[in-house]
mmCIF file of C-alpha atoms and ligand atoms in Angstrom:
data_model
loop_
_atom_site.group_PDB
_atom_site.id
_atom_site.type_symbol
_atom_site.label_atom_id
_atom_site.label_comp_id
_atom_site.label_asym_id
_atom_site.label_seq_id
_atom_site.Cartn_x
_atom_site.Cartn_y
_atom_site.Cartn_z
ATOM 1 C CA VAL A 344 143.695 152.447 40.999
ATOM 2 C CA LYS A 345 141.504 150.804 38.315
ATOM 3 C CA ASP A 346 141.395 147.192 37.132
ATOM 4 C CA LYS A 347 141.222 146.111 33.487
ATOM 5 C CA ASN A 348 137.437 146.532 33.455
ATOM 6 C CA GLY A 349 137.760 150.098 34.756
ATOM 7 C CA THR A 350 136.503 149.214 38.242
ATOM 8 C CA ASP A 351 137.935 151.304 41.052
ATOM 9 C CA GLN A 352 140.141 149.576 43.556
ATOM 10 C CA VAL A 353 141.671 150.792 46.802
ATOM 11 C CA LEU A 354 145.195 149.854 47.777
ATOM 12 C CA LEU A 355 146.190 149.907 51.455
ATOM 13 C CA LYS A 356 149.885 149.724 52.378
ATOM 14 C CA ASN A 357 151.693 149.613 55.656
ATOM 15 C CA PRO A 358 155.195 151.018 56.257
ATOM 16 C CA LYS A 359 156.664 147.503 56.390
ATOM 17 C CA GLY A 360 155.551 146.663 52.854
ATOM 18 C CA ALA A 361 152.381 144.630 53.510
ATOM 19 C CA SER A 362 149.391 145.546 51.348
ATOM 20 C CA VAL A 363 145.693 144.907 50.779
ATOM 21 C CA LYS A 364 143.713 145.533 47.595
ATOM 22 C CA ILE A 365 139.944 146.027 47.686
ATOM 23 C CA SER A 366 137.603 146.337 44.724
ATOM 24 C CA LEU A 367 134.544 148.561 44.830
ATOM 25 C CA HIS A 368 132.888 145.782 42.878
ATOM 26 C CA GLY A 369 131.448 143.678 45.673
ATOM 27 C CA GLY A 370 133.528 145.396 48.349
ATOM 28 C CA GLN A 371 135.738 142.394 47.681
ATOM 29 C CA VAL A 372 139.251 142.105 49.085
ATOM 30 C CA LEU A 373 141.307 140.815 46.131
ATOM 31 C CA SER A 374 144.787 140.688 47.570
ATOM 32 C CA TRP A 375 146.516 140.555 50.950
ATOM 33 C CA LYS A 376 150.291 140.535 50.838
ATOM 34 C CA SER A 377 152.704 140.035 53.691
ATOM 35 C CA ASP A 378 155.614 142.402 54.336
ATOM 36 C CA LYS A 379 157.765 139.987 52.299
ATOM 37 C CA GLY A 380 155.467 140.483 49.319
ATOM 38 C CA ASP A 381 153.913 136.989 49.511
ATOM 39 C CA GLU A 382 150.290 136.792 48.377
ATOM 40 C CA LEU A 383 148.179 135.218 51.114
ATOM 41 C CA LEU A 384 144.833 135.026 49.315
ATOM 42 C CA PHE A 385 144.056 132.867 46.320
ATOM 43 C CA THR A 386 142.633 134.371 43.135
ATOM 44 C CA SER A 387 142.125 132.335 40.007
ATOM 45 C CA ALA A 388 144.582 132.910 37.171
ATOM 46 C CA LYS A 389 141.727 132.281 34.728
ATOM 47 C CA GLY A 390 140.536 135.801 35.502
ATOM 48 C CA ASN A 391 137.493 135.704 33.274
ATOM 49 C CA SER A 392 135.174 137.247 35.843
ATOM 50 C CA LYS A 393 133.617 140.448 34.584
ATOM 51 C CA PRO A 394 131.142 142.485 36.598
ATOM 52 C CA PRO A 395 128.543 141.623 37.754
ATOM 53 C CA HIS A 396 130.331 138.332 38.457
ATOM 54 C CA PRO A 397 132.781 138.475 41.313
ATOM 55 C CA VAL A 398 136.404 137.441 40.915
ATOM 56 C CA ARG A 399 136.968 133.786 41.870
ATOM 57 C CA GLY A 400 139.101 134.343 44.945
ATOM 58 C CA GLY A 401 139.945 136.944 47.580
ATOM 59 C CA ILE A 402 137.108 137.633 50.016
ATOM 60 C CA PRO A 403 133.716 137.970 48.329
ATOM 61 C CA ILE A 404 130.981 138.865 50.807
ATOM 62 C CA CYS A 405 127.931 136.616 50.745
ATOM 63 C CA PHE A 406 124.979 138.785 51.845
ATOM 64 C CA PRO A 407 122.047 138.756 52.602
ATOM 65 C CA GLN A 408 121.873 135.050 51.726
ATOM 66 C CA PHE A 409 124.362 132.229 51.900
ATOM 67 C CA GLY A 410 124.402 129.759 49.008
ATOM 68 C CA THR A 411 120.973 128.666 47.884
ATOM 69 C CA ARG A 412 119.335 129.005 51.308
ATOM 70 C CA GLY A 413 116.661 131.453 50.154
ATOM 71 C CA SER A 414 115.056 132.891 47.048
ATOM 72 C CA LEU A 415 117.873 135.250 46.049
ATOM 73 C CA GLU A 416 120.729 134.538 43.654
ATOM 74 C CA GLN A 417 123.471 132.218 44.945
ATOM 75 C CA HIS A 418 125.264 133.903 47.908
ATOM 76 C CA GLY A 419 123.074 137.035 47.662
ATOM 77 C CA PHE A 420 123.613 140.227 45.684
ATOM 78 C CA ALA A 421 126.260 142.105 47.707
ATOM 79 C CA ARG A 422 129.212 140.557 45.868
ATOM 80 C CA ASN A 423 127.775 141.569 42.487
ATOM 81 C CA LYS A 424 127.067 145.213 43.286
ATOM 82 C CA MET A 425 129.152 148.369 43.122
ATOM 83 C CA TRP A 426 129.973 149.689 46.576
ATOM 84 C CA LEU A 427 130.858 153.286 47.421
ATOM 85 C CA VAL A 428 133.742 154.750 49.345
ATOM 86 C CA GLU A 429 132.157 156.275 52.423
ATOM 87 C CA GLU A 430 133.090 159.869 53.172
ATOM 88 C CA ASN A 431 131.404 160.003 56.578
ATOM 89 C CA PRO A 432 131.737 156.523 58.048
ATOM 90 C CA PRO A 433 129.964 155.588 61.269
ATOM 91 C CA ASP A 434 131.874 155.806 64.496
ATOM 92 C CA LEU A 435 133.361 152.446 65.464
ATOM 93 C CA PRO A 436 134.079 152.846 69.182
ATOM 94 C CA SER A 437 136.086 149.618 69.394
ATOM 95 C CA PHE A 438 138.349 150.554 66.470
ATOM 96 C CA ASP A 439 141.804 151.821 67.340
ATOM 97 C CA SER A 440 143.159 153.610 64.281
ATOM 98 C CA THR A 441 146.744 153.728 65.576
ATOM 99 C CA ASP A 442 149.153 152.036 63.148
ATOM 100 C CA LYS A 443 146.405 151.142 60.703
ATOM 101 C CA ALA A 444 145.685 151.965 57.072
ATOM 102 C CA TYR A 445 141.982 151.640 56.357
ATOM 103 C CA VAL A 446 139.132 152.406 54.007
ATOM 104 C CA ASP A 447 135.382 152.606 54.583
ATOM 105 C CA LEU A 448 132.985 151.277 51.964
ATOM 106 C CA VAL A 449 129.214 151.088 51.989
ATOM 107 C CA LEU A 450 126.528 149.199 50.095
ATOM 108 C CA LYS A 451 123.051 150.715 50.012
ATOM 109 C CA PRO A 452 119.995 149.474 48.142
ATOM 110 C CA SER A 453 120.454 151.988 45.355
ATOM 111 C CA ASP A 454 118.880 150.289 42.382
ATOM 112 C CA GLU A 455 115.332 149.130 41.729
ATOM 113 C CA ASP A 456 116.553 145.632 41.226
ATOM 114 C CA THR A 457 117.793 145.304 44.796
ATOM 115 C CA THR A 458 114.725 146.878 46.400
ATOM 116 C CA ARG A 459 112.441 144.644 44.356
ATOM 117 C CA ILE A 460 114.110 141.392 45.406
ATOM 118 C CA TRP A 461 115.028 142.491 48.926
ATOM 119 C CA PRO A 462 112.770 145.366 50.039
ATOM 120 C CA HIS A 463 114.659 146.522 53.131
ATOM 121 C CA SER A 464 116.341 149.812 54.010
ATOM 122 C CA PHE A 465 119.694 148.477 55.044
ATOM 123 C CA GLU A 466 123.178 149.865 54.929
ATOM 124 C CA PHE A 467 126.141 147.534 54.846
ATOM 125 C CA HIS A 468 129.213 149.369 56.061
ATOM 126 C CA LEU A 469 132.584 147.756 55.602
ATOM 127 C CA ARG A 470 135.834 148.948 57.111
ATOM 128 C CA VAL A 471 138.867 147.111 55.759
ATOM 129 C CA SER A 472 142.047 147.785 57.692
ATOM 130 C CA LEU A 473 145.675 146.735 57.470
ATOM 131 C CA ALA A 474 147.675 146.969 60.684
ATOM 132 C CA LEU A 475 151.401 147.510 61.161
ATOM 133 C CA ASP A 476 151.792 143.820 62.004
ATOM 134 C CA GLY A 477 150.171 142.915 58.655
ATOM 135 C CA ASN A 478 146.830 141.796 60.153
ATOM 136 C CA LEU A 479 143.823 142.274 57.913
ATOM 137 C CA THR A 480 140.533 143.198 59.597
ATOM 138 C CA LEU A 481 137.046 143.537 58.155
ATOM 139 C CA ILE A 482 134.421 145.197 60.344
ATOM 140 C CA SER A 483 130.846 145.415 59.121
ATOM 141 C CA PRO A 484 128.174 147.377 60.953
ATOM 142 C CA VAL A 485 124.761 146.657 59.410
ATOM 143 C CA PRO A 486 121.988 148.913 60.768
ATOM 144 C CA ASN A 487 118.289 148.475 60.110
ATOM 145 C CA ILE A 488 117.185 151.999 59.171
ATOM 146 C CA ASN A 489 113.754 150.763 58.191
ATOM 147 C CA SER A 490 110.432 150.649 60.018
ATOM 148 C CA LYS A 491 110.208 146.869 59.506
ATOM 149 C CA PRO A 492 112.395 144.077 60.854
ATOM 150 C CA PHE A 493 114.604 142.080 58.485
ATOM 151 C CA SER A 494 116.952 139.138 58.715
ATOM 152 C CA PHE A 495 120.011 138.054 56.772
ATOM 153 C CA SER A 496 122.870 135.583 56.560
ATOM 154 C CA ILE A 497 126.450 136.517 55.866
ATOM 155 C CA ALA A 498 129.776 134.896 55.048
ATOM 156 C CA TYR A 499 133.187 136.416 54.378
ATOM 157 C CA HIS A 500 134.050 133.825 51.739
ATOM 158 C CA THR A 501 137.819 133.814 52.315
ATOM 159 C CA TYR A 502 139.979 131.995 49.722
ATOM 160 C CA PHE A 503 143.328 131.293 51.405
ATOM 161 C CA SER A 504 146.320 130.629 49.185
ATOM 162 C CA ILE A 505 147.863 127.305 50.167
ATOM 163 C CA SER A 506 150.744 125.159 48.932
ATOM 164 C CA ASP A 507 148.740 121.980 48.416
ATOM 165 C CA ILE A 508 145.270 121.057 49.652
ATOM 166 C CA SER A 509 146.505 117.572 50.600
ATOM 167 C CA GLU A 510 149.101 119.058 52.969
ATOM 168 C CA VAL A 511 147.061 121.539 55.004
ATOM 169 C CA ARG A 512 145.021 121.075 58.128
ATOM 170 C CA VAL A 513 142.393 123.142 59.884
ATOM 171 C CA GLU A 514 142.108 123.257 63.652
ATOM 172 C CA GLY A 515 139.376 124.709 65.808
ATOM 173 C CA LEU A 516 136.403 122.810 64.387
ATOM 174 C CA GLU A 517 136.859 119.580 66.370
ATOM 175 C CA THR A 518 133.696 118.059 67.898
ATOM 176 C CA LEU A 519 131.410 120.653 66.260
ATOM 177 C CA ASP A 520 128.195 119.889 64.460
ATOM 178 C CA TYR A 521 128.130 120.806 60.789
ATOM 179 C CA LEU A 522 125.642 120.969 57.937
ATOM 180 C CA ASP A 523 126.924 119.126 54.906
ATOM 181 C CA ASN A 524 125.994 120.695 51.565
ATOM 182 C CA LEU A 525 127.101 117.496 49.818
ATOM 183 C CA PHE A 526 124.449 115.567 51.781
ATOM 184 C CA ASP A 527 121.429 117.802 51.381
ATOM 185 C CA LYS A 528 122.504 120.064 54.292
ATOM 186 C CA GLU A 529 122.182 117.137 56.699
ATOM 187 C CA ARG A 530 123.646 117.623 60.186
ATOM 188 C CA PHE A 531 126.707 115.611 61.282
ATOM 189 C CA THR A 532 129.214 115.855 64.132
ATOM 190 C CA GLU A 533 132.923 116.294 63.447
ATOM 191 C CA GLN A 534 134.817 113.288 64.788
ATOM 192 C CA GLY A 535 138.412 113.960 63.720
ATOM 193 C CA ASP A 536 141.116 115.882 65.622
ATOM 194 C CA ALA A 537 141.876 118.307 62.829
ATOM 195 C CA LEU A 538 140.430 118.614 59.346
ATOM 196 C CA THR A 539 142.534 117.316 56.461
ATOM 197 C CA PHE A 540 141.436 117.077 52.846
ATOM 198 C CA GLU A 541 141.258 114.275 50.338
ATOM 199 C CA SER A 542 138.042 115.038 48.447
ATOM 200 C CA GLU A 543 135.435 117.734 47.846
ATOM 201 C CA ILE A 544 134.233 119.487 50.998
ATOM 202 C CA ASP A 545 131.316 121.906 51.406
ATOM 203 C CA ARG A 546 130.257 122.336 55.038
ATOM 204 C CA VAL A 547 128.930 124.871 57.501
ATOM 205 C CA TYR A 548 130.385 124.240 60.972
ATOM 206 C CA LEU A 549 128.077 125.546 63.667
ATOM 207 C CA ASN A 550 128.801 127.628 66.754
ATOM 208 C CA SER A 551 132.557 127.492 66.493
ATOM 209 C CA ARG A 552 134.982 129.104 68.915
ATOM 210 C CA ASP A 553 136.278 132.505 67.936
ATOM 211 C CA VAL A 554 139.641 131.348 66.559
ATOM 212 C CA VAL A 555 140.198 128.855 63.751
ATOM 213 C CA ALA A 556 143.646 128.034 62.327
ATOM 214 C CA VAL A 557 144.756 126.880 58.876
ATOM 215 C CA PHE A 558 148.189 125.208 59.001
ATOM 216 C CA ASP A 559 150.240 125.079 55.809
ATOM 217 C CA HIS A 560 153.170 122.927 56.798
ATOM 218 C CA GLU A 561 155.000 123.125 53.476
ATOM 219 C CA ARG A 562 155.032 126.924 53.390
ATOM 220 C CA LYS A 563 155.565 127.088 57.171
ATOM 221 C CA ARG A 564 152.560 129.370 57.386
ATOM 222 C CA THR A 565 149.589 129.434 59.698
ATOM 223 C CA PHE A 566 146.562 131.617 59.125
ATOM 224 C CA LEU A 567 144.624 132.591 62.230
ATOM 225 C CA ILE A 568 141.011 133.511 61.675
ATOM 226 C CA LYS A 569 139.533 135.450 64.591
ATOM 227 C CA LYS A 570 135.911 136.447 64.435
ATOM 228 C CA GLU A 571 133.156 138.212 66.335
ATOM 229 C CA GLY A 572 129.430 138.010 65.659
ATOM 230 C CA LEU A 573 130.106 135.141 63.235
ATOM 231 C CA PRO A 574 129.313 131.845 64.955
ATOM 232 C CA ASP A 575 129.582 129.592 61.889
ATOM 233 C CA VAL A 576 132.522 128.574 59.708
ATOM 234 C CA VAL A 577 132.194 127.496 56.094
ATOM 235 C CA VAL A 578 134.834 125.124 54.739
ATOM 236 C CA TRP A 579 134.848 124.686 50.958
ATOM 237 C CA ASN A 580 137.068 123.115 48.351
ATOM 238 C CA PRO A 581 135.537 121.992 45.034
ATOM 239 C CA TRP A 582 138.154 119.285 44.278
ATOM 240 C CA ASP A 583 138.834 118.124 40.726
ATOM 241 C CA LYS A 584 135.398 117.325 39.337
ATOM 242 C CA LYS A 585 133.654 120.503 40.485
ATOM 243 C CA ALA A 586 136.723 122.582 39.609
ATOM 244 C CA ARG A 587 136.393 121.414 36.009
ATOM 245 C CA ALA A 588 132.753 122.496 36.017
ATOM 246 C CA LEU A 589 133.602 126.021 37.233
ATOM 247 C CA THR A 590 134.457 128.152 34.200
ATOM 248 C CA ASP A 591 136.359 130.726 36.262
ATOM 249 C CA LEU A 592 138.642 128.220 38.024
ATOM 250 C CA GLY A 593 141.529 126.337 36.418
ATOM 251 C CA ASP A 594 141.295 122.538 36.526
ATOM 252 C CA GLU A 595 144.258 122.222 38.902
ATOM 253 C CA GLU A 596 143.761 125.429 40.882
ATOM 254 C CA TYR A 597 141.638 123.767 43.562
ATOM 255 C CA LYS A 598 144.890 122.375 44.986
ATOM 256 C CA HIS A 599 146.071 125.850 45.894
ATOM 257 C CA MET A 600 142.944 127.273 47.534
ATOM 258 C CA LEU A 601 140.895 126.615 50.619
ATOM 259 C CA CYS A 602 137.853 128.627 51.657
ATOM 260 C CA VAL A 603 137.394 129.050 55.390
ATOM 261 C CA ASP A 604 134.756 131.699 56.090
ATOM 262 C CA GLY A 605 133.606 133.463 59.225
ATOM 263 C CA ALA A 606 129.832 133.348 58.805
ATOM 264 C CA ALA A 607 126.374 133.576 60.346
ATOM 265 C CA ILE A 608 124.212 131.093 58.472
ATOM 266 C CA GLU A 609 122.300 128.583 60.544
ATOM 267 C CA LYS A 610 120.642 131.259 62.681
ATOM 268 C CA PRO A 611 120.056 134.319 60.512
ATOM 269 C CA ILE A 612 120.656 137.724 62.119
ATOM 270 C CA ASN A 613 117.322 139.381 62.946
ATOM 271 C CA LEU A 614 117.290 143.159 63.176
ATOM 272 C CA LYS A 615 114.379 145.161 64.493
ATOM 273 C CA PRO A 616 113.991 148.770 63.313
ATOM 274 C CA GLY A 617 116.818 150.854 64.731
ATOM 275 C CA GLU A 618 118.932 147.823 65.679
ATOM 276 C CA GLU A 619 122.423 147.235 64.366
ATOM 277 C CA TRP A 620 124.584 144.137 63.960
ATOM 278 C CA THR A 621 128.356 144.250 63.683
ATOM 279 C CA GLY A 622 130.542 141.455 62.376
ATOM 280 C CA LYS A 623 134.303 141.379 62.640
ATOM 281 C CA LEU A 624 136.855 139.180 60.928
ATOM 282 C CA ASN A 625 140.553 139.407 61.707
ATOM 283 C CA LEU A 626 143.111 137.470 59.678
ATOM 284 C CA SER A 627 146.711 137.092 60.721
ATOM 285 C CA LEU A 628 149.707 135.189 59.460
ATOM 286 C CA VAL A 629 152.079 133.301 61.735
ATOM 287 C CA LEU A 630 155.326 132.063 60.215
ATOM 288 C CA SER A 631 157.148 129.112 61.726
ATOM 289 C CA THR A 632 160.815 128.373 61.258
HETATM 290 C C1 BG6 B 914 130.491 127.617 48.899
HETATM 291 C C2 BG6 B 914 129.182 126.922 48.786
HETATM 292 O O1 BG6 B 914 130.582 128.307 50.071
HETATM 293 O O2 BG6 B 914 130.646 128.470 47.785
HETATM 294 C C3 BG6 B 914 129.306 126.043 47.562
HETATM 295 O O3 BG6 B 914 128.885 126.195 49.930
HETATM 296 C C4 BG6 B 914 129.595 126.889 46.343
HETATM 297 O O4 BG6 B 914 128.160 125.270 47.420
HETATM 298 C C5 BG6 B 914 130.808 127.741 46.607
HETATM 299 O O5 BG6 B 914 129.818 126.055 45.248
HETATM 300 C C6 BG6 B 914 131.163 128.699 45.475
HETATM 301 O O6 BG6 B 914 130.087 129.472 45.111
HETATM 302 P P1 BG6 B 914 130.156 130.415 43.862
HETATM 303 O O7 BG6 B 914 128.772 130.950 43.662
HETATM 304 O O8 BG6 B 914 131.132 131.500 44.199
HETATM 305 O O9 BG6 B 914 130.628 129.569 42.718
#
C-alpha cells in the first residue's frame, strides 16, 4: 500500500484480525492493531509530517544516535531515510516463523549524505513480525561489514496509545538509576514503587530488567515490553508546554501518548569489523476483565 505522500507501506495481518503497518520511510511501524481492531500505538492526528520528517507516533527508530548525544541530527538519520524491503534477509536462527506474518527491511548507507556524516559500512536489518497471539516483534541484526570499528546508540521510540497520561503507571523501573534530560542528563535513582505521571518526563533508565509493563487501568490494558540487547529504557512525555511547541503534535494529544523505548544509550554498542549486534523488542497486550 502507499500513504498520501506516495511512500510504500507494508501491512501485516494475522488470521485473527490483528494487524501491523510499517512504512519504508524510516522503517517505522505506524500502526499495531489488536484482533478487536483497537489501535495500540499513538500517532498524532495533526499528520503534518512529510518525508524526511518521521510521523509523530508509532515506532520511529533512533539510530545511530539518541537525542542530541553526538554530532548527528536529533535521534540520528535512520528514521528520516527510505528503507528497502529485503529480498534475501539474513538467517535469524532464533526466529521461529510458525504462526507469524513478517517482513524484512534494510537500511544501508546508500547516499553521499549518510556516508559523509557517518562514514561506516553498516547494514541495519529489521524484521517486523506479527504473531498469531497479536504480539509485535522487531528484531534488528546490525553487522559491521567494514574494516574499521564503529559504535552506535539505538532506541525503538515506541509511542503507546493510552487513555489518559494521569491514569497510567509503568512498572519495572523501580530502584534503577536514570539520566534526566530535563536536568542536563544528570544521574538520579528512582525512589518510587511504580512510575506515574503529573508533569513532563524525559529520562533514560539504565540497565533495566528485560520486561517493563505499562498499565492502563481505564482501558483495562497492559502493555508488556520485552527486550534483548537493549539495557536502557527511555520514558518520555512532553506534557502541555512542550506539546504546544511541537508543530506535529496537537496541544492535548500528550494526554493520550506515552513513549517507553527499549534502548541502548548510556553504553554505546561497539562493533569490531565482522562483528554483529542484534536487538530484539517484543510488545504484547494483556487485557484484564
Ligand atoms: C525523546 C527525547 O526521547 O524524544 C526528547 O528524550 C525528545 O528530548 C523526544 O524531545 C522527541 O524527539 P523528536 O525529535 O521526535 O521530536
